[in-house]
Amino acid sequence: MDKKWTVLDALRHSRHDWLNRLQLVKAHLSLGSTERVHELIEEFVGESQQEARLMNLKTPLFAELLLTYSWEPQPCSLEYEILSDIHTLSHLDEELTAWTKRFLSVLHPCLDQREENHLCVTVDQEEEDIRFFFDFRGKLTSIEKMTQWLAKQDSSVFSVSYSLDNEEGSVALQLKEK
């Protein structure tokens, strides 16, 4: 997770992803599935819009972590969603990125890698209330380890709440009022 990616790495991964997408479109066109092609295009547009919203948070470290997560083998897939137009969270970038890296370093060994595991990171803001949700689906092998770690995670910046069971979990980081 701490690998430093070059511009060429980024371009190579981006080109690879877009070629995969184009191959999907081409395959569905050859099958005459124009309805599915339209759905895929809508998915690609939605993903691109989410990527733009992520970058507009002005959190380059956090954005890079999420955008490059799948560039190396991982025990779970990751998606993200920015629910509202948040103008800047630059003041949270380092703390948020460090917390997310620690969370992933605790989560990964607790996952049953024989199962399909998925993590969705959601960012939402209502007025001055900023929240980050980490929602997990899959199979946890050690709820105790996760619970013990999460119980110690309140900081001067974030308060943490969570709910976990063997097959799903939700962790919420909420910005503390200053």
CSV table of C-alpha atoms in Angstrom, one decimal:
chain,number,residue,atom,x,y,z
A,1,MET,CA,0.0,0.0,0.0
A,2,ASP,CA,3.0,2.3,0.3
A,3,LYS,CA,4.4,1.8,-3.1
A,4,LYS,CA,5.2,5.0,-4.9
A,5,TRP,CA,3.6,4.9,-8.3
A,6,THR,CA,5.1,6.8,-11.2
A,7,VAL,CA,3.1,8.7,-13.9
A,8,LEU,CA,4.0,5.9,-16.3
A,9,ASP,CA,2.5,3.3,-13.8
A,10,ALA,CA,-0.7,5.3,-13.6
A,11,LEU,CA,-0.9,5.6,-17.4
A,12,ARG,CA,-0.3,1.9,-17.8
A,13,HIS,CA,-2.9,0.9,-15.3
A,14,SER,CA,-5.4,3.4,-16.7
A,15,ARG,CA,-4.8,2.1,-20.3
A,16,HIS,CA,-5.2,-1.5,-19.1
A,17,ASP,CA,-8.5,-0.7,-17.3
A,18,TRP,CA,-9.9,1.1,-20.3
A,19,LEU,CA,-8.9,-1.6,-22.7
A,20,ASN,CA,-10.7,-4.2,-20.5
A,21,ARG,CA,-13.8,-2.0,-20.6
A,22,LEU,CA,-13.6,-1.6,-24.4
A,23,GLN,CA,-13.2,-5.4,-24.8
A,24,LEU,CA,-16.4,-5.8,-22.7
A,25,VAL,CA,-18.2,-3.4,-25.0
A,26,LYS,CA,-16.9,-5.1,-28.1
A,27,ALA,CA,-17.9,-8.5,-26.8
A,28,HIS,CA,-21.5,-7.4,-26.0
A,29,LEU,CA,-21.8,-5.7,-29.4
A,30,SER,CA,-20.7,-8.9,-31.1
A,31,LEU,CA,-23.4,-10.7,-29.2
A,32,GLY,CA,-26.0,-8.1,-30.3
A,33,SER,CA,-26.5,-7.0,-26.6
A,34,THR,CA,-26.9,-3.3,-27.3
A,35,GLU,CA,-28.9,-2.9,-24.1
A,36,ARG,CA,-26.0,-4.2,-22.1
A,37,VAL,CA,-23.6,-1.9,-23.9
A,38,HIS,CA,-25.7,1.1,-22.9
A,39,GLU,CA,-25.7,-0.2,-19.3
A,40,LEU,CA,-21.9,-0.6,-19.4
A,41,ILE,CA,-21.4,2.9,-20.8
A,42,GLU,CA,-23.6,4.3,-17.9
A,43,GLU,CA,-21.4,2.4,-15.4
A,44,PHE,CA,-18.2,3.8,-16.9
A,45,VAL,CA,-19.6,7.3,-16.9
A,46,GLY,CA,-20.7,6.9,-13.2
A,47,GLU,CA,-17.3,5.6,-12.2
A,48,SER,CA,-15.6,8.5,-14.0
A,49,GLN,CA,-17.9,10.9,-12.2
A,50,GLN,CA,-17.1,9.3,-8.8
A,51,GLU,CA,-13.4,9.5,-9.6
A,52,ALA,CA,-13.8,13.2,-10.4
A,53,ARG,CA,-15.6,13.8,-7.1
A,54,LEU,CA,-12.9,11.9,-5.2
A,55,MET,CA,-10.2,14.1,-6.7
A,56,ASN,CA,-12.3,17.2,-6.0
A,57,LEU,CA,-12.0,16.4,-2.3
A,58,LYS,CA,-8.5,17.8,-2.5
A,59,THR,CA,-7.1,14.8,-0.6
A,60,PRO,CA,-4.4,13.6,-2.9
A,61,LEU,CA,-3.0,11.0,-0.5
A,62,PHE,CA,-6.4,9.5,0.2
A,63,ALA,CA,-7.5,9.6,-3.5
A,64,GLU,CA,-4.3,7.9,-4.5
A,65,LEU,CA,-4.8,5.2,-1.9
A,66,LEU,CA,-8.3,4.4,-3.2
A,67,LEU,CA,-7.5,4.8,-6.9
A,68,THR,CA,-4.4,2.5,-6.8
A,69,TYR,CA,-5.8,-0.1,-4.3
A,70,SER,CA,-6.6,-2.6,-7.0
A,71,TRP,CA,-3.3,-2.2,-8.8
A,72,GLU,CA,-1.8,-5.0,-6.6
A,73,PRO,CA,-3.4,-8.2,-5.5
A,74,GLN,CA,-5.7,-7.5,-2.5
A,75,PRO,CA,-7.8,-9.8,-0.3
A,76,CYS,CA,-10.9,-7.7,-1.0
A,77,SER,CA,-12.2,-5.5,-3.8
A,78,LEU,CA,-12.7,-1.8,-3.0
A,79,GLU,CA,-15.1,0.7,-4.4
A,80,TYR,CA,-15.9,4.3,-3.3
A,81,GLU,CA,-18.7,6.7,-3.5
A,82,ILE,CA,-18.8,10.4,-2.8
A,83,LEU,CA,-22.4,11.2,-2.0
A,84,SER,CA,-22.4,15.0,-1.9
A,85,ASP,CA,-20.5,17.9,-3.4
A,86,ILE,CA,-17.7,18.4,-0.9
A,87,HIS,CA,-15.4,21.2,-1.8
A,88,THR,CA,-12.3,20.4,0.1
A,89,LEU,CA,-11.1,18.1,2.8
A,90,SER,CA,-7.4,18.9,2.3
A,91,HIS,CA,-7.0,19.5,6.1
A,92,LEU,CA,-7.9,15.9,6.7
A,93,ASP,CA,-5.8,14.2,4.0
A,94,GLU,CA,-2.9,12.9,6.1
A,95,GLU,CA,-4.9,11.8,9.1
A,96,LEU,CA,-7.6,10.2,7.0
A,97,THR,CA,-5.1,8.4,4.8
A,98,ALA,CA,-3.1,7.1,7.7
A,99,TRP,CA,-6.3,5.9,9.5
A,100,THR,CA,-7.4,4.1,6.3
A,101,LYS,CA,-4.1,2.4,5.8
A,102,ARG,CA,-4.1,1.2,9.5
A,103,PHE,CA,-7.7,0.0,9.0
A,104,LEU,CA,-6.8,-2.0,5.9
A,105,SER,CA,-3.7,-3.4,7.6
A,106,VAL,CA,-5.9,-4.8,10.4
A,107,LEU,CA,-8.8,-5.8,8.1
A,108,HIS,CA,-6.8,-7.7,5.5
A,109,PRO,CA,-5.4,-10.5,7.8
A,110,CYS,CA,-8.9,-10.9,9.3
A,111,LEU,CA,-10.5,-11.8,6.0
A,112,ASP,CA,-11.2,-15.3,4.8
A,113,GLN,CA,-9.4,-15.2,1.5
A,114,ARG,CA,-11.3,-18.2,0.1
A,115,GLU,CA,-14.4,-16.0,0.1
A,116,GLU,CA,-15.3,-13.0,-2.0
A,117,ASN,CA,-14.7,-9.9,0.1
A,118,HIS,CA,-15.8,-6.4,-0.7
A,119,LEU,CA,-15.2,-3.0,0.9
A,120,CYS,CA,-17.1,0.2,0.0
A,121,VAL,CA,-15.8,3.5,1.2
A,122,THR,CA,-18.4,6.3,1.2
A,123,VAL,CA,-17.9,10.0,2.0
A,124,ASP,CA,-20.8,12.1,2.9
A,125,GLN,CA,-21.4,15.6,4.2
A,126,GLU,CA,-24.5,17.2,5.6
A,127,GLU,CA,-23.8,20.9,6.4
A,128,GLU,CA,-20.7,20.8,8.6
A,129,ASP,CA,-21.1,17.1,9.4
A,130,ILE,CA,-18.5,15.0,7.5
A,131,ARG,CA,-18.7,11.2,7.7
A,132,PHE,CA,-16.6,8.4,6.2
A,133,PHE,CA,-18.2,4.9,6.0
A,134,PHE,CA,-16.3,1.7,5.5
A,135,ASP,CA,-18.9,-1.0,4.7
A,136,PHE,CA,-17.7,-4.6,4.4
A,137,ARG,CA,-19.3,-7.7,2.9
A,138,GLY,CA,-17.5,-11.0,2.9
A,139,LYS,CA,-16.2,-13.3,5.6
A,140,LEU,CA,-14.2,-12.2,8.7
A,141,THR,CA,-12.1,-14.8,10.5
A,142,SER,CA,-11.4,-12.7,13.5
A,143,ILE,CA,-14.1,-10.3,14.7
A,144,GLU,CA,-12.3,-10.0,18.0
A,145,LYS,CA,-9.2,-8.5,16.5
A,146,MET,CA,-11.2,-6.0,14.5
A,147,THR,CA,-13.3,-5.1,17.4
A,148,GLN,CA,-10.4,-4.6,19.7
A,149,TRP,CA,-8.6,-2.4,17.2
A,150,LEU,CA,-11.7,-0.3,16.4
A,151,ALA,CA,-12.5,0.2,20.1
A,152,LYS,CA,-9.2,2.1,20.4
A,153,GLN,CA,-9.6,4.3,17.4
A,154,ASP,CA,-11.2,7.5,18.6
A,155,SER,CA,-8.8,10.4,18.0
A,156,SER,CA,-8.7,14.1,18.4
A,157,VAL,CA,-10.0,14.4,14.8
A,158,PHE,CA,-12.5,11.5,14.4
A,159,SER,CA,-14.9,9.6,16.5
A,160,VAL,CA,-15.4,6.0,15.4
A,161,SER,CA,-18.6,3.8,15.6
A,162,TYR,CA,-18.9,0.3,14.2
A,163,SER,CA,-21.0,-2.8,13.9
A,164,LEU,CA,-19.5,-6.1,12.9
A,165,ASP,CA,-20.5,-9.7,12.4
A,166,ASN,CA,-18.9,-12.7,10.5
A,167,GLU,CA,-20.2,-11.6,7.1
A,168,GLU,CA,-20.5,-7.8,7.1
A,169,GLY,CA,-19.5,-4.8,9.0
A,170,SER,CA,-19.9,-1.1,9.0
A,171,VAL,CA,-17.4,1.4,10.4
A,172,ALA,CA,-18.2,5.1,10.5
A,173,LEU,CA,-15.6,7.9,11.0
A,174,GLN,CA,-17.2,11.2,11.9
A,175,LEU,CA,-15.3,14.4,12.1
A,176,LYS,CA,-15.3,15.8,15.6
A,177,GLU,CA,-16.4,19.4,16.0
A,178,LYS,CA,-13.6,21.8,16.6
